mmCIF file of C-alpha atoms in Angstrom:
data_model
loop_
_atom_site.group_PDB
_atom_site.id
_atom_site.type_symbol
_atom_site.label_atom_id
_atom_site.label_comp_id
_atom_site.label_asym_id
_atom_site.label_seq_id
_atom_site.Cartn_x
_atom_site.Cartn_y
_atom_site.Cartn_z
ATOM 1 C CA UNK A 151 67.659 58.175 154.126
ATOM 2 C CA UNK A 152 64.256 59.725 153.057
ATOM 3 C CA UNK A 153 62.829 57.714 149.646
ATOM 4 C CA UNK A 154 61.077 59.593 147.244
ATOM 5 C CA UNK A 155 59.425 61.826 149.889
ATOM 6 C CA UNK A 156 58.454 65.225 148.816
ATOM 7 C CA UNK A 157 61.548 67.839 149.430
ATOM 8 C CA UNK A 158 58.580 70.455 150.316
ATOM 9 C CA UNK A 159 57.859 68.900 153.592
ATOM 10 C CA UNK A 160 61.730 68.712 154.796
ATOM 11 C CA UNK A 161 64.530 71.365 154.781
ATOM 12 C CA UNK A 162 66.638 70.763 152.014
ATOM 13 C CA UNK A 163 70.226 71.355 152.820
ATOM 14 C CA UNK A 164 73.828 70.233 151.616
ATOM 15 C CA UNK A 165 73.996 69.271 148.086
ATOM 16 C CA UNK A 166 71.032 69.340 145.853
ATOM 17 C CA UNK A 167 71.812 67.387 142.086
ATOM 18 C CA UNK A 168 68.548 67.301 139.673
ATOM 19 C CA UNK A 169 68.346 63.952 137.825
ATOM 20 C CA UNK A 170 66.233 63.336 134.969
ATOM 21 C CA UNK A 171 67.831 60.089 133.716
ATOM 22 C CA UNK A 172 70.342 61.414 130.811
ATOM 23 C CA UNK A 173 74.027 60.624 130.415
ATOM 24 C CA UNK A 174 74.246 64.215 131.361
ATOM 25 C CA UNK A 175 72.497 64.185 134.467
ATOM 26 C CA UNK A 176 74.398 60.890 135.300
ATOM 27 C CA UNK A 177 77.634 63.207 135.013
ATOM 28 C CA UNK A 178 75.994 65.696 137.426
ATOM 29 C CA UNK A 179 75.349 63.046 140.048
ATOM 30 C CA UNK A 180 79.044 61.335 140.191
ATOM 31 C CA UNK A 181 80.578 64.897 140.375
ATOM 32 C CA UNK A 182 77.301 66.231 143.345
ATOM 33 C CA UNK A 183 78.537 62.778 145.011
ATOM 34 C CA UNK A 184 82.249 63.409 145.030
ATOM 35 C CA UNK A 185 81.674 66.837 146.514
ATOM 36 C CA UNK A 186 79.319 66.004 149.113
ATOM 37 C CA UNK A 187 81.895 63.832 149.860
ATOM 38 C CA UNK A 188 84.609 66.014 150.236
ATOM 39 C CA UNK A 189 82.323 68.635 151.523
ATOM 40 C CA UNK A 190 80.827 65.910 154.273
ATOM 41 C CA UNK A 191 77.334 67.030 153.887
ATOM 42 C CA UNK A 192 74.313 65.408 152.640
ATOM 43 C CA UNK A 193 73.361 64.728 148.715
ATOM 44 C CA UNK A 194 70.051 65.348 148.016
ATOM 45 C CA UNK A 195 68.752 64.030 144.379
ATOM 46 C CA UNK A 196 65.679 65.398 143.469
ATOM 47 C CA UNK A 197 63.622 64.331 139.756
ATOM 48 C CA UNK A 198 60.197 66.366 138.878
ATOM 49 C CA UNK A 199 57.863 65.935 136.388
ATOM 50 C CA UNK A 200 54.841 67.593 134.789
ATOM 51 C CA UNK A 201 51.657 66.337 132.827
ATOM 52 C CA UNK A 202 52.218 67.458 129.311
ATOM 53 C CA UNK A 203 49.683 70.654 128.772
ATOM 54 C CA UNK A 204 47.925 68.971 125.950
ATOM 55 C CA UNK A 205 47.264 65.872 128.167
ATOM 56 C CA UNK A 206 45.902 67.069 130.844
ATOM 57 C CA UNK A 207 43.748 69.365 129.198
ATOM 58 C CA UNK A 208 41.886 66.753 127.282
ATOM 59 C CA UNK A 209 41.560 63.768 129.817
ATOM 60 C CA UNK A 210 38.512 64.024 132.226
ATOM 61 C CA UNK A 211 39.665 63.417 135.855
ATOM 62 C CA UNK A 212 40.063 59.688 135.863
ATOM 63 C CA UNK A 213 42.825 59.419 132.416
ATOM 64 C CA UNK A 214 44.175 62.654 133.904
ATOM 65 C CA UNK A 215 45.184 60.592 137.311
ATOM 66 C CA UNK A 216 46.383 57.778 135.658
ATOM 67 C CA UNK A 217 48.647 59.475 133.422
ATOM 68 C CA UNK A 218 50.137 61.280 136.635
ATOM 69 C CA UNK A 219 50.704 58.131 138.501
ATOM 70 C CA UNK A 220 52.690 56.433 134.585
ATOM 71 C CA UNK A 221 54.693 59.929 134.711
ATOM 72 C CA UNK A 222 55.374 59.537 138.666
ATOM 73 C CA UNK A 223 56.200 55.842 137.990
ATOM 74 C CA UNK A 224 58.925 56.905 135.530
ATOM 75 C CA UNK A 225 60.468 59.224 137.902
ATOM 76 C CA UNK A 226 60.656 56.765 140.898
ATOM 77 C CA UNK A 227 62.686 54.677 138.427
ATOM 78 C CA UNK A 228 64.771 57.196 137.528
ATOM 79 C CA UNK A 229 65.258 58.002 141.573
ATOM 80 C CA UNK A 230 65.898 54.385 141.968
ATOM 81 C CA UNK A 231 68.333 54.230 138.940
ATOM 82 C CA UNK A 232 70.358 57.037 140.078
ATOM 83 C CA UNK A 233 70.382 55.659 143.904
ATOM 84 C CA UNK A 234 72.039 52.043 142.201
ATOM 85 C CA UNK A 235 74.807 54.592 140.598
ATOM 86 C CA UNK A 236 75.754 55.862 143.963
ATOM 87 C CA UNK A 237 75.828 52.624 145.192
ATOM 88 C CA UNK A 238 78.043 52.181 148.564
ATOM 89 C CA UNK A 239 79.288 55.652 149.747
ATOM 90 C CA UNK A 240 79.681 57.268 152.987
ATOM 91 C CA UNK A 241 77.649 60.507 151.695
ATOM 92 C CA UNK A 242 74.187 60.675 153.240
ATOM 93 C CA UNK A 243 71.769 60.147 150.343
ATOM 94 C CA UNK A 244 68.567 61.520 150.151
ATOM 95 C CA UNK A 245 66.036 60.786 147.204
ATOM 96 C CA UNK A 246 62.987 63.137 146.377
ATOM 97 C CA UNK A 247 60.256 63.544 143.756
ATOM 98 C CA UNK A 248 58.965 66.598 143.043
ATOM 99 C CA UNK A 249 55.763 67.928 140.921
ATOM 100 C CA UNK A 250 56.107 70.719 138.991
ATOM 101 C CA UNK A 251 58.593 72.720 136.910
ATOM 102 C CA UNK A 252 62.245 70.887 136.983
ATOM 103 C CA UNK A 253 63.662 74.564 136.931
ATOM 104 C CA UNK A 254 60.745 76.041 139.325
ATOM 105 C CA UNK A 255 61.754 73.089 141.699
ATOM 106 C CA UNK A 256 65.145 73.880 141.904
ATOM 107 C CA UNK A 257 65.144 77.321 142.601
ATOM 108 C CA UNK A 258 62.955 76.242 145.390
ATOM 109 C CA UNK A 259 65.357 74.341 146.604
ATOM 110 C CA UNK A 260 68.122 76.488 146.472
ATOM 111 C CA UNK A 261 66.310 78.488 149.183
ATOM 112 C CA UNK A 262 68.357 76.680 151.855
ATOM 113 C CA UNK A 263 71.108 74.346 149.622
ATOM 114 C CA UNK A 264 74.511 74.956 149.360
ATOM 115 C CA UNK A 265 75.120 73.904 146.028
ATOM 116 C CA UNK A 266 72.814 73.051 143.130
ATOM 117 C CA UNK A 267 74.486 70.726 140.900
ATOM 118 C CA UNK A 268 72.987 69.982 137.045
ATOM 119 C CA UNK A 269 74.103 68.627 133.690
ATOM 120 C CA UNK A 270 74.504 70.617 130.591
ATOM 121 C CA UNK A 271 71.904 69.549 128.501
ATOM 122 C CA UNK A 272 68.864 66.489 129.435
ATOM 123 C CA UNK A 273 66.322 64.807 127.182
ATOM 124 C CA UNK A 274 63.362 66.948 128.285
ATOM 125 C CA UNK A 275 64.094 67.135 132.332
ATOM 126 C CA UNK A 276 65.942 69.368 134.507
ATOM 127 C CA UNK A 277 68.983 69.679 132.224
ATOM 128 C CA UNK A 278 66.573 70.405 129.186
ATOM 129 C CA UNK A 279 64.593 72.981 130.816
ATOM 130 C CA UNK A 280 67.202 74.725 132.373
ATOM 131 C CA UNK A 281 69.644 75.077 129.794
ATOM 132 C CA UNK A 282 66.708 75.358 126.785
ATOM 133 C CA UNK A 283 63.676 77.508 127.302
ATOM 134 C CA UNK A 284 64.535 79.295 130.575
ATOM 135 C CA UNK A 285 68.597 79.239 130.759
ATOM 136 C CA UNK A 286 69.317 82.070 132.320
ATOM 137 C CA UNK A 287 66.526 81.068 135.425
ATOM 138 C CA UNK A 288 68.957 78.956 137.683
ATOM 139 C CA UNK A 289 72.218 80.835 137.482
ATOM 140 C CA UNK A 290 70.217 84.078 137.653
ATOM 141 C CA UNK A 291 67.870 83.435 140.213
ATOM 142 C CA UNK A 292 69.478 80.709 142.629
ATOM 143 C CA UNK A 293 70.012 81.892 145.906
ATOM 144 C CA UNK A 294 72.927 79.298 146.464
ATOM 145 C CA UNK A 295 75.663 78.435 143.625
ATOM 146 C CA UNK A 296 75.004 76.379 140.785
ATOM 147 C CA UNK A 297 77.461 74.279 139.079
ATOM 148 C CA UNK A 298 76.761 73.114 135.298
ATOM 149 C CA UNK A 299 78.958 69.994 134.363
ATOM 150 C CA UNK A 300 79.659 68.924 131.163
ATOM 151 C CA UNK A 301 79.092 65.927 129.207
ATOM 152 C CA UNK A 302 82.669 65.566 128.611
ATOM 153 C CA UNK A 303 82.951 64.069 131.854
ATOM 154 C CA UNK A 304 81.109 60.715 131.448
ATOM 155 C CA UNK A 305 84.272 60.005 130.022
ATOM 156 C CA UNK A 306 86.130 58.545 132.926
ATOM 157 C CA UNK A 307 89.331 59.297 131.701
ATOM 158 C CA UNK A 308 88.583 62.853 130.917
ATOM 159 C CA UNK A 309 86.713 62.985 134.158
ATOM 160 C CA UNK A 310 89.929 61.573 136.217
ATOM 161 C CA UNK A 311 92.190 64.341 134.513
ATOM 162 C CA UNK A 312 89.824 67.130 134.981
ATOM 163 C CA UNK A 313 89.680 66.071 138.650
ATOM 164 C CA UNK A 314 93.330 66.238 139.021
ATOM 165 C CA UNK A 315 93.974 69.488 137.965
ATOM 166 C CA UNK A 316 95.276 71.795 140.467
ATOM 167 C CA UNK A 317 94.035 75.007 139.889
ATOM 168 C CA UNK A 318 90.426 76.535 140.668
ATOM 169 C CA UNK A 319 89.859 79.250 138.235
ATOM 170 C CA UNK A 320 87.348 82.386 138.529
ATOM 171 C CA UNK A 321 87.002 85.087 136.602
ATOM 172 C CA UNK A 322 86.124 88.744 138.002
ATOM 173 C CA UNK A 323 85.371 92.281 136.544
ATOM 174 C CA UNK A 324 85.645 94.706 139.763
ATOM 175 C CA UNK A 325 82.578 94.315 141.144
ATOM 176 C CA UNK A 326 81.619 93.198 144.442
ATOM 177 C CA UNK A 327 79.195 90.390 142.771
ATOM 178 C CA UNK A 328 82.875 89.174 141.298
ATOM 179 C CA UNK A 329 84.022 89.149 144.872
ATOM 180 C CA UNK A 330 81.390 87.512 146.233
ATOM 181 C CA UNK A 331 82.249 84.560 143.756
ATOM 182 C CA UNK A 332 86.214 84.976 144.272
ATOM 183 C CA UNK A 333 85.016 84.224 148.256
ATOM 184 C CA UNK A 334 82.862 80.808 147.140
ATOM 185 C CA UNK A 335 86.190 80.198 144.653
ATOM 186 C CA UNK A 336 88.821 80.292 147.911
ATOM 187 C CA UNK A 337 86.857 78.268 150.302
ATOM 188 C CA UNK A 338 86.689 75.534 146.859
ATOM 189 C CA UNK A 339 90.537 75.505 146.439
ATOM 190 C CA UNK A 340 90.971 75.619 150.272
ATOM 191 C CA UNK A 341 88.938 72.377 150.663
ATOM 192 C CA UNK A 342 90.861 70.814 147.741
ATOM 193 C CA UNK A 343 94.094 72.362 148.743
ATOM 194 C CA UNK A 344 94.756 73.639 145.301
ATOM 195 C CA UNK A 345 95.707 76.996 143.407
ATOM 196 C CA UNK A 346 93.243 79.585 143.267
ATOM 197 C CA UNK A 347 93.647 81.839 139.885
ATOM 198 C CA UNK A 348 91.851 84.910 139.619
ATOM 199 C CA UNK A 349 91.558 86.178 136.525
ATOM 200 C CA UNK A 350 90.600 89.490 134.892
ATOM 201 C CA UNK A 351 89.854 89.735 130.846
ATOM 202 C CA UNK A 352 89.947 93.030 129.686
ATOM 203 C CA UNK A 353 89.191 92.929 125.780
ATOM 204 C CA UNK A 354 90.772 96.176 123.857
ATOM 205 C CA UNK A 355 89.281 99.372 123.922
ATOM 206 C CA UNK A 356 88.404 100.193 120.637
ATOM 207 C CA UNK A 357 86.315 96.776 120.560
ATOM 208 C CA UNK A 358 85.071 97.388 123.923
ATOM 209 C CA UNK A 359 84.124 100.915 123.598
ATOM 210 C CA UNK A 360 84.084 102.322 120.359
ATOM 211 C CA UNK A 361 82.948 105.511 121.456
ATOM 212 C CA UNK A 362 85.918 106.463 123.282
ATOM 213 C CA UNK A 363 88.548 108.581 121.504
ATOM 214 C CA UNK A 364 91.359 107.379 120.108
ATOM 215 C CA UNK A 365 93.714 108.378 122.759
ATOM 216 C CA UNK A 366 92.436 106.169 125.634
ATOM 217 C CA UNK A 367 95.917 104.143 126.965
ATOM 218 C CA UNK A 368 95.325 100.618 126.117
ATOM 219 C CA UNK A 369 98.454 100.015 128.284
ATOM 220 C CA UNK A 370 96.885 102.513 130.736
ATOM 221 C CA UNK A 371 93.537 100.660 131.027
ATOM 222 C CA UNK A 372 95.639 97.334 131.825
ATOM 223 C CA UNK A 373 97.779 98.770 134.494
ATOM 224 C CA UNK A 374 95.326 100.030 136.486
ATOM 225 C CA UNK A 375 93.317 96.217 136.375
ATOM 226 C CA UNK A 376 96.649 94.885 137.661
ATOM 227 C CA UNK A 377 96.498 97.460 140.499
ATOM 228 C CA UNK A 378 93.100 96.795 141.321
ATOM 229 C CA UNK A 379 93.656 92.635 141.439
ATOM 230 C CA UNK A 380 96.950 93.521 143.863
ATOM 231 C CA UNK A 381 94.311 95.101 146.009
ATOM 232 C CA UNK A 382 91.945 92.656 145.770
ATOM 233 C CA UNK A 383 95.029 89.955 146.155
ATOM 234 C CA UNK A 384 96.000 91.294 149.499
ATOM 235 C CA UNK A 385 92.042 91.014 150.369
ATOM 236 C CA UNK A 386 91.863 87.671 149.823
ATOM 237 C CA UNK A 387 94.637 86.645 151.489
ATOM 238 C CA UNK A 388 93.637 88.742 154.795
ATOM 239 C CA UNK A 389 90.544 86.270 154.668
ATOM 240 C CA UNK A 390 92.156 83.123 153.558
ATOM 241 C CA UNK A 391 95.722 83.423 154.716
ATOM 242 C CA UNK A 392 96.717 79.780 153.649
ATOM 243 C CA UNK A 393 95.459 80.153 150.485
ATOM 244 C CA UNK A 394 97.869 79.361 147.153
ATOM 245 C CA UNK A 395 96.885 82.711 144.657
ATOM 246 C CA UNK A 396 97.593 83.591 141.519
ATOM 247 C CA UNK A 397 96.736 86.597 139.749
ATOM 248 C CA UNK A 398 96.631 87.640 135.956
ATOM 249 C CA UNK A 399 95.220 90.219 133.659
ATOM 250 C CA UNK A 400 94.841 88.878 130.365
ATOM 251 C CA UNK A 401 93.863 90.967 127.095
ATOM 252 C CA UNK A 402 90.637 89.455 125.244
ATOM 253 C CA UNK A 403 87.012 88.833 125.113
ATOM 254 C CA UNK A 404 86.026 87.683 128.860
ATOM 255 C CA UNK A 405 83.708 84.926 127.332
ATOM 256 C CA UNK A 406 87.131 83.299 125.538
ATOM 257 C CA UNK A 407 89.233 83.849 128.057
ATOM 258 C CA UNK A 408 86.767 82.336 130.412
ATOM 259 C CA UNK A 409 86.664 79.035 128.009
ATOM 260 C CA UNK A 410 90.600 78.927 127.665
ATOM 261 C CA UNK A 411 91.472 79.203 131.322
ATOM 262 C CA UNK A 412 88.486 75.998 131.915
ATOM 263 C CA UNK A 413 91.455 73.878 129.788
ATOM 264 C CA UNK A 414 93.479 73.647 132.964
ATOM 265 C CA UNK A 415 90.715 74.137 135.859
ATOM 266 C CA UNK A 416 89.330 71.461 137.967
ATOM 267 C CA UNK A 417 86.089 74.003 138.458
ATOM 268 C CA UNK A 418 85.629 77.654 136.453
ATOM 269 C CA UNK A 419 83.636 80.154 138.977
ATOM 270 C CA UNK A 420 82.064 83.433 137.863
ATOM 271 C CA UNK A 421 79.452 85.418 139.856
ATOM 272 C CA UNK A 422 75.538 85.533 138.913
ATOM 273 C CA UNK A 423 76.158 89.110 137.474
ATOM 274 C CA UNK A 424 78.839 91.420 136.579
ATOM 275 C CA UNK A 425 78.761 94.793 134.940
ATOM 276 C CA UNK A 426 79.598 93.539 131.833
ATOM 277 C CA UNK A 427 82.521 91.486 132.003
ATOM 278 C CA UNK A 428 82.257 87.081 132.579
ATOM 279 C CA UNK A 429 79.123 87.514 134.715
ATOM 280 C CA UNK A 430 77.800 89.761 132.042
ATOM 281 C CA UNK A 431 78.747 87.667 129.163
ATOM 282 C CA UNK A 432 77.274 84.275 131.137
ATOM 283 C CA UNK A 433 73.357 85.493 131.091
ATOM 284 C CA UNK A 434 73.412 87.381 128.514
ATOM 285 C CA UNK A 435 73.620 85.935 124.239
ATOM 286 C CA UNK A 436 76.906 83.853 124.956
ATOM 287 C CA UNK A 437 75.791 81.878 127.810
ATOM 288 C CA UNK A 438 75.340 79.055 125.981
ATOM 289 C CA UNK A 439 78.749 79.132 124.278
ATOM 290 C CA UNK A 440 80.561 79.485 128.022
ATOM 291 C CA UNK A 441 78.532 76.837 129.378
ATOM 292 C CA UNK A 442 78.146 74.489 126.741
ATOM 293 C CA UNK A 443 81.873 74.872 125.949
ATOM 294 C CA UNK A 444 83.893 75.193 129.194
ATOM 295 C CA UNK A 445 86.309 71.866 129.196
ATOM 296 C CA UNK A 446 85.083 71.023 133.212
ATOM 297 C CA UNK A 447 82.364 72.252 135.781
ATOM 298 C CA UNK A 448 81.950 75.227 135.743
ATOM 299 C CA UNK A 449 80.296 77.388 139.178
ATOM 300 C CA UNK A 450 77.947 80.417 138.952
ATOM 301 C CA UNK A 451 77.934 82.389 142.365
ATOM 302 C CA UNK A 452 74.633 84.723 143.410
ATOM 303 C CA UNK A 453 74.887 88.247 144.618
ATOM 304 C CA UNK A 454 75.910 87.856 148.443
ATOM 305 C CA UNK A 455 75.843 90.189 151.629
ATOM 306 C CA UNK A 456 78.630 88.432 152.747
ATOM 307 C CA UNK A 457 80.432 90.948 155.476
ATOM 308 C CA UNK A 458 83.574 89.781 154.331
ATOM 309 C CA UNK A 459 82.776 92.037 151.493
ATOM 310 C CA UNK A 460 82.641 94.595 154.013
ATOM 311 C CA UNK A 461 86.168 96.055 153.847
ATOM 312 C CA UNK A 462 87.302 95.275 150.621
ATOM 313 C CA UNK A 463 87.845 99.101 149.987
ATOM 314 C CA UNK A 464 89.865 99.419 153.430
ATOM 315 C CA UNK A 465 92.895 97.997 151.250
ATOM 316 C CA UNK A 466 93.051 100.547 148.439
ATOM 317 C CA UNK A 467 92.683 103.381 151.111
ATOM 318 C CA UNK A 468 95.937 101.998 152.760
ATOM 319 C CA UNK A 469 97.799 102.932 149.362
ATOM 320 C CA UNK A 470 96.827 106.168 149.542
#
């Protein structure tokens, strides 16, 4: 294990989980654990810090080191606190401190992670930053998925039912960035041998676009989604042909659909970006209402060159 060594002089890889001490980080660590577990690849918890901008600009050089090495201090014992929460596991732990932005510092990071793994809100650390000031900067701008986990689950006995769920649920809107997260969804319920549902919202016309005339076919509009999600359906399963799918088209804002289907999901996944439908809705004004709302972890996927993506359109040329 590597203590408190600085992540910029090692490759960071597996499972990187930002601590900064809160109940809600805490919640981000036991689920990062469990899935480095399952995944069998290293957990790598990483705290920054900063000297306040009205500190350091009015200490002279001596004050200005000591107050780096009191803030330093507090995040080796927050390191240290988190390592005693692990306690004996058969994950490879590593433990880093970083200076600089907590959000800066993880999108470094996610330059070679797998997964980057916060809470949903902190008292002034990673979860703070990234879900305050800057929320849009991880999800938007990670080069690896991100998964936000609630609060809800410091609960143990919410967090033991939201475990055993047995459905993954992820939410696309035709695009290929909605693939590339329906991919990352498959190879989740694969691992956990559960039920992957894919799910389309498609909220009614004349709220979604008032400019069309009257005569648009609400009923039309809906049966072409289902044909599109049989495609997609028989894509999936040409990559992952042991998968369990499901499949549904359900009328309604994506955002509430989104926070409905997280009821009975052991992890929600949506793509970084969409062209207006749940990736859309994520970084854009209700972002914090998905997030802050979903009832379990929920997974945001960045645009991917995956070549699996590659012949996705092969299967709608066969039906014609």
């Amino acid at each position: 294990m590597s203590d408190q060594t600085p992540a910029a002089t090692e490759k960071i890889e597996g499972i990187v989980v930002g601590v900064d001490g809160s109940q809600q980080s805490r919640c981000a660590l036991k689920w990062a654990v469990r899935e480095a577990s399952r995944r069998g690849t290293v957990l790598n918890v990483v705290s920054a810090y900063t000297i306040p901008v009205f500190a350091a600009s009015s200490m002279d050089a001596g004050y200005s080191t000591l107050d780096d090495d009191l803030i330093r201090g507090g995040a080796e014992d927050i390191v240290r606190q988190a390592r005693e929460e692990i306690g004996d596991t058969d994950v490879q732990v590593r433990t880093y401190i970083e200076s600089g932005d907590p959000a800066g510092v993880l999108l470094d990071l996610s330059n070679d992670a797998d997964l980057v793994v916060v809470g949903t809100r902190g008292r002034g650390g990673f979860v703070g930053r990234l879900l305050g000031s800057v929320s849009s900067a991880l999800p938007a701008h990670s080069k690896c998925p991100t998964v936000v986990v609630p609060l809800s689950m410091a609960r143990e006995q919410e967090s033991q039912e939201i475990e055993s769920r047995e459905a993954i649920v992820v939410g696309v809107d035709g695009s290929d960035r909605a693939r590339a997260a329906v991919l990352a969804a498959a190879e989740a319920a694969l691992a956990r041998d559960i039920t992957l549902r894919v799910v389309c919202a498609v909220a009614p016309v004349s709220a979604a676009l008032a400019w069309m005339p009257a005569t648009v076919d609400q009923e039309a509009v809906l049966e072409d989604v289902r044909y599109q999600m049989e495609v997609g359906a028989r894509w999936l399963k040409s990559h992952f042909p042991e998968l369990k799918l499901e499949t549904d088209v359900i009328p309604g804002p994506p955002v509430e659909v989104l926070i409905r289907e997280s009821e009975h999901a052991v992890l929600t996944v949506t793509g970084s970006r969409g062209r207006g439908g749940f990736a859309g809705m994520l970084l854009g004004s209700t972002s914090q209402g998905v997030l802050h709302h979903s009832k379990g972890p929920v997974m945001v996927v960045p645009d991917s060159e995956d070549p699996r993506l590659a012949d996705r359109k092969d299967f709608e040329e066969e039906e014609q």
